[in-house]
XYZ file of C-alpha atoms in Angstrom:
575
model
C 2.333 14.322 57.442
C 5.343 13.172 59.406
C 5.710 10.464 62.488
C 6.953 13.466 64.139
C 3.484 14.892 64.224
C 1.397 11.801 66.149
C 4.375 12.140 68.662
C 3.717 15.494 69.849
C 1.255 15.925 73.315
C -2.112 14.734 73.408
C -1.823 13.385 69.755
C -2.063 9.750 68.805
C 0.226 7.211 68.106
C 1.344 6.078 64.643
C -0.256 2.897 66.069
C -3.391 4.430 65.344
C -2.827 4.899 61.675
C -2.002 1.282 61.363
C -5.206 0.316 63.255
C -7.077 2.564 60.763
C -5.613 0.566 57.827
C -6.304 -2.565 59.415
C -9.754 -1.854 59.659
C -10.237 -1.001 56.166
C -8.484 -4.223 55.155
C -11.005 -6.104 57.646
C -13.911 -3.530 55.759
C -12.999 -5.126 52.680
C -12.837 -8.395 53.760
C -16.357 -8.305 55.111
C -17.417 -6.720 51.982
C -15.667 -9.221 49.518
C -18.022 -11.949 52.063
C -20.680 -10.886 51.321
C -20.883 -10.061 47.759
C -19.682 -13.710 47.036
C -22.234 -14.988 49.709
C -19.770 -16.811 51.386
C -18.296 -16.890 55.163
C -19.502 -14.546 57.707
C -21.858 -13.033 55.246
C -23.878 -16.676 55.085
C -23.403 -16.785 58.921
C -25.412 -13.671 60.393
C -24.091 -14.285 63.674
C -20.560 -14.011 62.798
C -21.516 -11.716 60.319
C -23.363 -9.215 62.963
C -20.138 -9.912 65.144
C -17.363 -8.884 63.039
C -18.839 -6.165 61.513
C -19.724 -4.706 65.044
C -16.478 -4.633 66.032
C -14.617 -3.976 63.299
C -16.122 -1.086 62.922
C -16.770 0.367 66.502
C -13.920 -0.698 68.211
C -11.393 1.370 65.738
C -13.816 4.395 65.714
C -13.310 4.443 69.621
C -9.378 4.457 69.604
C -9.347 7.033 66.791
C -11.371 9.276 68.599
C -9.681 8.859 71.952
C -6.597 7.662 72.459
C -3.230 9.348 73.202
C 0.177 8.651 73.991
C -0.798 9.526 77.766
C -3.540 7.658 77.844
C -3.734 4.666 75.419
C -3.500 2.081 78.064
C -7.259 3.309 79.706
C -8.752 4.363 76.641
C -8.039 0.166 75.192
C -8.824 -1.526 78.469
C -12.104 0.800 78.067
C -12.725 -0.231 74.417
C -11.912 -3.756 74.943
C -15.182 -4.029 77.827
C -17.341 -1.701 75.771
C -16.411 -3.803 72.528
C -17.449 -6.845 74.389
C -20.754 -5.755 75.527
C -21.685 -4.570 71.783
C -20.084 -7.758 70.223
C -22.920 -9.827 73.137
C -25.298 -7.998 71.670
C -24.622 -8.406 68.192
C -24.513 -11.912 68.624
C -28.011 -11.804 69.847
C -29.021 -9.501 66.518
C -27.606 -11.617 64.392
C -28.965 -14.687 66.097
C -32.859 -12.786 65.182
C -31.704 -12.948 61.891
C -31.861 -17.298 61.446
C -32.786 -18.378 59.115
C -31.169 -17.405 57.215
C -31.619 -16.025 54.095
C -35.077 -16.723 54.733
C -35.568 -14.125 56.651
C -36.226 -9.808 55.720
C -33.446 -7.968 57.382
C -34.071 -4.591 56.204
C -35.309 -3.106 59.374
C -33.414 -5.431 62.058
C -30.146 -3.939 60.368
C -31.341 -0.573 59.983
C -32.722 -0.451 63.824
C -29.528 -2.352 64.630
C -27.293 0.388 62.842
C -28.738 3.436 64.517
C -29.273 1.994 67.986
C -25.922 0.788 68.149
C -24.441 3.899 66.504
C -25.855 5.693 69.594
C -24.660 3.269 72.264
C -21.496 3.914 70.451
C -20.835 7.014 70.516
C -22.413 7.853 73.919
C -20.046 4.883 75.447
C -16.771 7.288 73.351
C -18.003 10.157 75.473
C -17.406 8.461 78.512
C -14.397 7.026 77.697
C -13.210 9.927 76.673
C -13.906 11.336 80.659
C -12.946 8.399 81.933
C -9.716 8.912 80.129
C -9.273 12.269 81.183
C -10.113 11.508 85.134
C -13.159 13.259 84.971
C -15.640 11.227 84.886
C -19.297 12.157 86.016
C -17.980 15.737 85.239
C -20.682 17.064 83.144
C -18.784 20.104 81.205
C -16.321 17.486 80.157
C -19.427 15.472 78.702
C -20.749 18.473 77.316
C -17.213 19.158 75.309
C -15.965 15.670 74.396
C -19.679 15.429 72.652
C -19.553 18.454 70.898
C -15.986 17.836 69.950
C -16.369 13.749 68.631
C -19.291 14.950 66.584
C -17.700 17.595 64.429
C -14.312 14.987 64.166
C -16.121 12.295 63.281
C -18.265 14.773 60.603
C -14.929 16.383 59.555
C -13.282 13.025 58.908
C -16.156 11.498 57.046
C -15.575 14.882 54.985
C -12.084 14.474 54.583
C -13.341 10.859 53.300
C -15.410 12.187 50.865
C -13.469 14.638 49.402
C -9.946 12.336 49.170
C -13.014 9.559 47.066
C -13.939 12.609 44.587
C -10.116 13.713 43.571
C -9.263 10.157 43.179
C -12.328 10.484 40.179
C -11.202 12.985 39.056
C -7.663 11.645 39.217
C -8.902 8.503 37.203
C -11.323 10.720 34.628
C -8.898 12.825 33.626
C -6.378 9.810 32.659
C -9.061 8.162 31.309
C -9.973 11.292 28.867
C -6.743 10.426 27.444
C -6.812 6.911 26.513
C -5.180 5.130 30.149
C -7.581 4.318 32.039
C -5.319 2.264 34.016
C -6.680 4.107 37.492
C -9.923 4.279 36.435
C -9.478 0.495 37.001
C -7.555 0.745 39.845
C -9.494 2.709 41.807
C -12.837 1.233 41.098
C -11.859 -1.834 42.544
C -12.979 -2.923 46.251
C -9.705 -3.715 47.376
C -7.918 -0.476 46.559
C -11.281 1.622 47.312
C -12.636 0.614 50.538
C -9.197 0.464 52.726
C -7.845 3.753 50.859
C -11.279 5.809 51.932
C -11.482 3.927 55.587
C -7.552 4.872 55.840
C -8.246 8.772 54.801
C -10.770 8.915 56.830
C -8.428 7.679 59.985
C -5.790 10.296 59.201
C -8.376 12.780 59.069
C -9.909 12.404 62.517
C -6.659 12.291 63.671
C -5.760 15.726 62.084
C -8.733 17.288 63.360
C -8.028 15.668 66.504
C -4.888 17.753 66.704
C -7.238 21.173 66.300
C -9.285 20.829 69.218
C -9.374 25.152 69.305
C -11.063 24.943 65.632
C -13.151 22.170 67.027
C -14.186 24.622 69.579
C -14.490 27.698 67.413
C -16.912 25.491 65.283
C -18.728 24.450 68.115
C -19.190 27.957 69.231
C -20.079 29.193 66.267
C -22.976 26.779 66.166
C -24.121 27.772 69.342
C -24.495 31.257 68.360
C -26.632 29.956 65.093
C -28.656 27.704 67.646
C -28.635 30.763 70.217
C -31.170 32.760 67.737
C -33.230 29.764 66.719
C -34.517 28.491 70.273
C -36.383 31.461 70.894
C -38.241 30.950 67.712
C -38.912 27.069 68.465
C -40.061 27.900 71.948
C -42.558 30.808 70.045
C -43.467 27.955 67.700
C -44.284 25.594 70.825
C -46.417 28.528 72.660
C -48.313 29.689 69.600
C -49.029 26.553 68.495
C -50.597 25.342 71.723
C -52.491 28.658 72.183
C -53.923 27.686 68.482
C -54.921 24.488 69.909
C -57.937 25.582 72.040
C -59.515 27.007 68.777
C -59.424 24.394 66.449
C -59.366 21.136 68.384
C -56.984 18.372 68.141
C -59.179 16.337 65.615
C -57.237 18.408 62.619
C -53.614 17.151 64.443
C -54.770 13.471 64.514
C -56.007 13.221 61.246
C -52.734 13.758 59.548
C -51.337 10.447 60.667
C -48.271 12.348 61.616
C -49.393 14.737 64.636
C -48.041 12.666 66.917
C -44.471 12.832 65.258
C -44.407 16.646 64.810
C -45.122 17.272 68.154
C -41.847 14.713 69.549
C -40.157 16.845 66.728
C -40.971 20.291 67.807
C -39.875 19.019 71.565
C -36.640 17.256 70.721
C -35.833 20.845 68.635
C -36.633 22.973 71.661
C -34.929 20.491 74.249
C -31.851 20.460 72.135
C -31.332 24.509 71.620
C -31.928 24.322 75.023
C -28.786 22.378 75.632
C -26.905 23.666 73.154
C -27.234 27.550 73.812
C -27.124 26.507 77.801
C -24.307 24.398 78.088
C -23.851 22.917 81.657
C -25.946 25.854 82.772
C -22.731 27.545 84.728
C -21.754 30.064 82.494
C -23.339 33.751 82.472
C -27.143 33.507 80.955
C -26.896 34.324 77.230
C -29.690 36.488 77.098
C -31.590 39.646 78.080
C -33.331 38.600 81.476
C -36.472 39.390 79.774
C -35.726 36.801 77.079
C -34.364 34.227 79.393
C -37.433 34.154 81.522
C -40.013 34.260 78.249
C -37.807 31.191 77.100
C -37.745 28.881 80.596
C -41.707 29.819 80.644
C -41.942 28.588 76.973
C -39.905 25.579 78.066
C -42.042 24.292 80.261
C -45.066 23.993 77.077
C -42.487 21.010 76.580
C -44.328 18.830 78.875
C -48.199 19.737 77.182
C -46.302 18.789 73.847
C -45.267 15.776 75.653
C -48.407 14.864 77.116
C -50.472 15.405 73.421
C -47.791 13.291 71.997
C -48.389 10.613 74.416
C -52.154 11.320 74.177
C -51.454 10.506 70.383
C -49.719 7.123 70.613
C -52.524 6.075 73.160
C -55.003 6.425 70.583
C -53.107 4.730 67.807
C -52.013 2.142 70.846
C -55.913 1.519 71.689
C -57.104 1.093 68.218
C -54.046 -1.039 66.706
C -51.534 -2.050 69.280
C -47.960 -2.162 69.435
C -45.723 -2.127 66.261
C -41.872 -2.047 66.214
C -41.751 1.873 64.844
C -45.021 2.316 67.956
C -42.127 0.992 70.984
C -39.665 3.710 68.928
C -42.244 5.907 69.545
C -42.760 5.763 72.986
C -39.235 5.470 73.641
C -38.327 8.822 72.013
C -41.462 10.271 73.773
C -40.386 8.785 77.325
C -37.052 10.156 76.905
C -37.666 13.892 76.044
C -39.885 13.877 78.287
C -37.957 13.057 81.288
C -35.642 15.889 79.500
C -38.644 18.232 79.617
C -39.919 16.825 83.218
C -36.439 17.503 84.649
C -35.890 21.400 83.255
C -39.687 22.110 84.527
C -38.529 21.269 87.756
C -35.475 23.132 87.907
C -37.690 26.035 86.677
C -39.883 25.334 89.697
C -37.329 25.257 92.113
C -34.832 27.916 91.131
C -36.614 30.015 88.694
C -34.045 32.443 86.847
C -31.184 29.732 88.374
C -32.421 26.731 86.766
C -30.029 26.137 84.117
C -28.111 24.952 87.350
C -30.106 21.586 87.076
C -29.325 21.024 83.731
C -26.029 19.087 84.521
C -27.852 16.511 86.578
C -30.816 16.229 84.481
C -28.789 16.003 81.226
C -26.380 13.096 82.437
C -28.910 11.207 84.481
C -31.406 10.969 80.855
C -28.137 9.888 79.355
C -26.965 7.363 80.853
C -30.855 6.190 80.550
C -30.648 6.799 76.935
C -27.261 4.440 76.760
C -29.079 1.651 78.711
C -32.266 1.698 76.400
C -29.931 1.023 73.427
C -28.177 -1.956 74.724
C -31.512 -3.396 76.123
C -33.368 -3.391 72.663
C -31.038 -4.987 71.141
C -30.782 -7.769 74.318
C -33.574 -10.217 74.841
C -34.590 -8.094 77.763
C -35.877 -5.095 75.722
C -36.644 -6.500 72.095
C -39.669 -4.623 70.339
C -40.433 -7.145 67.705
C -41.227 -10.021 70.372
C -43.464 -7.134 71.783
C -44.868 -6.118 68.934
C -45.588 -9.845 68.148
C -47.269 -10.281 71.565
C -49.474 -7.556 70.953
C -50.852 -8.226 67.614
C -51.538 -11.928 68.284
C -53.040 -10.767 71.829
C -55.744 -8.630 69.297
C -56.414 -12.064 67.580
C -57.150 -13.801 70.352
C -59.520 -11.314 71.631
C -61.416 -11.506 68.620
C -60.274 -7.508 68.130
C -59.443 -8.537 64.356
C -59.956 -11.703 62.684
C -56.636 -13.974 61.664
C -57.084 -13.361 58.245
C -56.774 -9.643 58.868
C -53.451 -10.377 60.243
C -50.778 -7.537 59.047
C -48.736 -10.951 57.566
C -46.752 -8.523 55.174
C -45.371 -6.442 58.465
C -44.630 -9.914 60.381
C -42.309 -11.796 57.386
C -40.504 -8.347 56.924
C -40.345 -6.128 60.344
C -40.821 -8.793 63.273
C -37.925 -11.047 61.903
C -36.990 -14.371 63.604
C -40.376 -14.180 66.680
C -42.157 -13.301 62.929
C -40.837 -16.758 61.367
C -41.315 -18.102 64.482
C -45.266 -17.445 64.648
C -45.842 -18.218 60.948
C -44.233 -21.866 60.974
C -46.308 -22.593 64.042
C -49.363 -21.103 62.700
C -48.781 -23.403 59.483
C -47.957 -26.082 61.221
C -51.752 -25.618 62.872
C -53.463 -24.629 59.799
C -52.016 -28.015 57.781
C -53.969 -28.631 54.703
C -56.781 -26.594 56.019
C -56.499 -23.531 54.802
C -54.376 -22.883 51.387
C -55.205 -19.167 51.143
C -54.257 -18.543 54.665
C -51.017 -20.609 54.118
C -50.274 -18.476 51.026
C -50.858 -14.976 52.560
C -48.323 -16.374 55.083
C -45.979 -17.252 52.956
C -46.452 -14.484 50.283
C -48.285 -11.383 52.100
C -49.579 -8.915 50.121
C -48.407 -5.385 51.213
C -50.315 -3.031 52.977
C -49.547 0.704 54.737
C -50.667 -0.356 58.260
C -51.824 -2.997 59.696
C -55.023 -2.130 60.356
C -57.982 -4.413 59.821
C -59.028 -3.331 56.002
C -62.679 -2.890 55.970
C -62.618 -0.589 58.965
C -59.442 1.717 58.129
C -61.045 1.986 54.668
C -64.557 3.246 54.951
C -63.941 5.226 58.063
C -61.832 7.495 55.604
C -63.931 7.605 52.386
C -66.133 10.550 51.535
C -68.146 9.955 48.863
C -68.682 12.459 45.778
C -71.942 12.839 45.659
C -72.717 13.087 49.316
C -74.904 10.765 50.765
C -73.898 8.070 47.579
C -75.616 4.867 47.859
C -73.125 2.578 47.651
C -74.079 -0.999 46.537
C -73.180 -3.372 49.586
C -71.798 -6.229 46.939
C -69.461 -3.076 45.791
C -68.808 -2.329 49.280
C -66.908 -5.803 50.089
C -65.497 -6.154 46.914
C -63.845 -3.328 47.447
C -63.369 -4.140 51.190
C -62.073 -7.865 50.255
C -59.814 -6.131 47.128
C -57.856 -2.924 48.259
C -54.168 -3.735 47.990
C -53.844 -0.585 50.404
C -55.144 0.289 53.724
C -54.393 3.722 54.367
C -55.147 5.953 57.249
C -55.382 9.070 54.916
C -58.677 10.723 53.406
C -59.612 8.630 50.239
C -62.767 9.686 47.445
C -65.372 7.231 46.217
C -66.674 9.075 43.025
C -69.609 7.583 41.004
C -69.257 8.757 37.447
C -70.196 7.259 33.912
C -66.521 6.548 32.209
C -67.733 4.548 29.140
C -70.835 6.488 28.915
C -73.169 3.330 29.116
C -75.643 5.436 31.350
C -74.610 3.341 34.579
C -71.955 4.559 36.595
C -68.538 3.291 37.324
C -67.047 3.765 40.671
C -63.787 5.698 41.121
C -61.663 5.152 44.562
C -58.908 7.404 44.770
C -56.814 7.193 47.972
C -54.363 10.174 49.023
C -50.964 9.309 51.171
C -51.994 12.218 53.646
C -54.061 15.859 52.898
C -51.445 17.844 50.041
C -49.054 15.057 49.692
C -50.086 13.632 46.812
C -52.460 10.200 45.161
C -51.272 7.363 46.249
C -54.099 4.590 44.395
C -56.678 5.061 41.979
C -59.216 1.997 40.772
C -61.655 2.166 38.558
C -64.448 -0.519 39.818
C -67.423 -1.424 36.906
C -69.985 -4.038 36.655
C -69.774 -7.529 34.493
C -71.248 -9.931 33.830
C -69.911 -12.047 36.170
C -70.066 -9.827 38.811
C -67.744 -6.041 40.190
C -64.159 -5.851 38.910
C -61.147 -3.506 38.878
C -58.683 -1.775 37.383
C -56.097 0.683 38.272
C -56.003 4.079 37.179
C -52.881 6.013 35.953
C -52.407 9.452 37.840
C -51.472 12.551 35.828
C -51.536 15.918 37.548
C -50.114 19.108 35.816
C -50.308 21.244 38.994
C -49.492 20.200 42.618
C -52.552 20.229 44.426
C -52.161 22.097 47.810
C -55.518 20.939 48.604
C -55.712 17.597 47.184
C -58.224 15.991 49.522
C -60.604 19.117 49.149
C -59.874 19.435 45.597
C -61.279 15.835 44.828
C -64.282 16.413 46.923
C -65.196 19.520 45.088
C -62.877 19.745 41.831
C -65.202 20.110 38.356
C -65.047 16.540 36.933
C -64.770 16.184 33.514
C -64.357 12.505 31.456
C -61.445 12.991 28.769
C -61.707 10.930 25.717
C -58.536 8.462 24.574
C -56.161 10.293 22.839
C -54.857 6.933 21.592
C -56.677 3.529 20.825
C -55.975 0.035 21.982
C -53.284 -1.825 19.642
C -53.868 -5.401 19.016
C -51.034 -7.602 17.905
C -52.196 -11.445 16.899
C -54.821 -11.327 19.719
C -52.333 -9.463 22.056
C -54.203 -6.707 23.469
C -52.135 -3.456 24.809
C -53.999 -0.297 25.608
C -53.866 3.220 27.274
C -55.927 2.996 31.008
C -58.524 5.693 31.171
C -57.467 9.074 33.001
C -59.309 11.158 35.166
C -58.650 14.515 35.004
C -59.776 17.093 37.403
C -59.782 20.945 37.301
């Protein structure tokens, strides 16, 4: 590759290579921080910063500058920079103390959220660039087009990291391993792979007509698919009437394959209609079966919301809940603005899919710089509304989802438990422990009540004893809204039964606890049982409710070692 070839029309500058190695040198840098725990990484602030715009920033002039128009394009990145760099400061602000603090999910929300404000805010430089801005076919085509470069580069990454193995393997076969050295190191690895993947977006760059072939050949993939998806959508709800929606709720994840099967349809929708202008790509027949299947999108939408109302009503707001609505909101007003271009221009309407399209997007860009503002910030709502169920006297304190609050809620989590310690004093040393230490749980639902409003019991109609009850209640390590089995069988053959509570993830997906509970002399105890299936169950709720039981003896005996005790758990096996 030659300086001759980022000289030639509507190609980038050499600058941009160099700005592609300098961010791989700042990549390193960051990296090098933080595995020595030193400055930014000790400083999340900084830390959230940096990282923000040394990555972003680049990514924007890689994907859309040019000789003609590189003075635009970096005023443009420069403000949008700014804006993400404010609100990574707040982030990383959430993040104090630190390292007290969990930051798995305020990084991973922070990653994706950002990654979309990111690349819509390319889009519309890109326009902007171009003097088209507002224009939605140029929208529509810079998308498509910094999607597949960005995908291609990140190939073009991935592929220049394997022959550089390979490169170092087969020297290392014979006895210099000299690169193998070389090229595991940070320094040389992380600026080498962020520099190949810089010249490859800027190769691809230079293709936009293979760009556009790709692009076109997806939407003739995506072209046969949404008339399946809008077959699934109106066979599904015609289903509906028959069966109830008590079977879709009791999943636990109704509510998400409905927002799934709607963000599918909405998006072959876009993709096989494009701004809506062009000829219609299929048999009138067809096209008017598909806008009439489009419109199920809002009953989808409507169950789905019907869904997070219920789980809204009986636990409140959560973090991942505020996702939830989001997404819903947002394909919906997708799905509320192609109904009423149906309405109003029947066979036509694909003519209102420009304005509907970039109106929700530019909504959709907003909603990711608000969350991660103080003006939009789910885990101060999600705080609000689980301490609002305390105070009502909804769930008791101690039923407090602690566990989600020290690792999902972040800095307003910290926040809370310091001041509730600092009430509690000396008052309370279990309370102050769970604070400090929570035990995990799937949910935060009050235990006793998720529990026992999901156990069957094998026999029916079992008698259970109530002191069994809450030690069972007051023991569970997991609270799961999925079917669970309380068997009564004789294990050690005494000729009093043991109790068995086996609780399943969801229906077919698999065991996900089993105790053993028996009777001592000082009262009910527990143990956990090991798990050992030989078939995958597709039924595995109905198979434990009805499955022949059948009590296996030891194959091995307990080992004792100088009053050190090991021994093989009992397994129940069911056929």
């Amino acid at each position: 590759m030659t300086t001759r070839d980022f000289e030639a029309h509507e190609r980038p500058t050499r600058a941009l290579l160099w700005v592609s190695l300098l961010q791989g040198a700042c990549l390193y840098f960051l990296y090098g921080s933080a595995e020595a725990q030193r400055w930014p990484a000790t400083d999340p602030i900084w830390f959230f910063l940096l990282t923000t715009l040394v990555i972003v920033a680049p990514l924007m002039l890689l994907l859309s500058a040019t000789r003609e128009n590189w003075r635009g394009v970096t005023r443009d990145t420069v403000i949008a920079s700014a804006v993400l760099a404010l609100l990574a400061v707040y982030v990383g602000s959430q993040a104090e103390p630190f390292p007290k603090l969990s930051l798995g999910n305020l990084i991973g929300v922070y990653v994706i959220t950002t990654a979309i404000a990111a690349f819509k805010l390319v889009v519309y430089i890109q326009c902007r660039a171009d003097g088209l801005w507002g224009s939605y076919p140029s929208l529509f085509t810079n998308s498509w087009r910094s999607f597949l470069i960005g995908v291609l580069g990140s190939i073009f990454a991935v592929f220049f990291y394997l022959i550089l193995m390979l490169w170092a393997a087969l020297f290392d076969i014979i006895g210099i391993d000299f690169f193998d050295d070389l090229f595991s190191e940070a320094w040389f690895l992380i600026p080498s792979v962020t520099f190949a993947f810089g010249v490859g977006a800027l190769l691809f760059r230079r293709h936009t007509r293979i760009i556009d072939s790709i692009t076109s050949l997806l939407h003739s993939l995506i072209k046969l698919l949404l008339p399946l998806a809008v077959m699934v959508s109106v066979v599904f709800l015609s289903a509906l009437p028959f069966t109830g929606l008590a079977p879709l709720w009791e999943t636990g994840s109704g509510t998400a394959l409905l927002l799934w099967l709607l963000a599918l349809m909405l998006f072959f929708t876009n993709a096989v209609y494009q701004d809506g202008r062009e000829a219609v790509p299929y048999p009138v027949f067809l096209h008017r079966a598909i806008y009439i299947g489009i419109c199920t999108g809002l009953i989808l939408s409507v169950l789905a919301f019907y869904g997070l109302f219920l789980r809204l009503q009986d636990y409140g707001w959560t973090v991942e809940r505020c996702w939830a609505f989001v997404t819903w909101l947002l394909l919906t007003l997708y799905a509320l603005g192609y109904v009423v271009g149906v309405i109003r221009r029947r066979d036509a309407w694909t003519e209102d899919l420009a304005r509907t399209n970039t109106v929700v997007g530019l909504v959709l860009l907003v909603i990711m710089l608000l969350t991660n503002s103080p003006l939009l910030d789910f885990r101060k709502s999600s705080l609000a509304s689980q301490i609002a169920r305390v105070e009502s006297g909804e769930i008791e304190l101690r039923d407090f989802d602690f566990y989600y609050m020290k690792h999902h809620l972040a800095r307003p989590g910290y926040l809370y438990g310091e001041r509730l310690k600092a009430q509690i004093g000396d008052s309370d040393p279990d309370l102050i422990a769970e604070i400090d230490n929570p035990q995990f749980r799937t949910g935060n639902e009050a235990p006793p009540r998720v529990l026992w409003t999901h156990v069957r019991s094998r026999p029916e109609g079992l008698t259970i004893p109530p002191e069994l009850r809450d030690f069972i209640s007051d023991s569970a390590v997991y609270r799961l809204d999925g079917p669970s089995v309380l068997l009564a069988v004789d294990l050690d053959e005494d000729g009093a039964d043991e109790y068995v509570l086996i609780q399943i993830w969801s229906e077919g997906w698999g065991v996900a606890t089993a105790n053993l509970f028996f009777q001592t002399s000082g009262g009910w105890n527990s143990v956990a049982l090991s798990v050992e299936e030989d078939r995958w169950l597709e039924d595995l709720h109905n198979t434990l409710l009805t499955g022949e039981v059948e009590i296996k003896t030891q194959r091995f005996k307990d080992l004792d070692i100088g009053g050190v005790r090991f021994s093989v758990g009992p397994t129940l096996w069911l056929e």
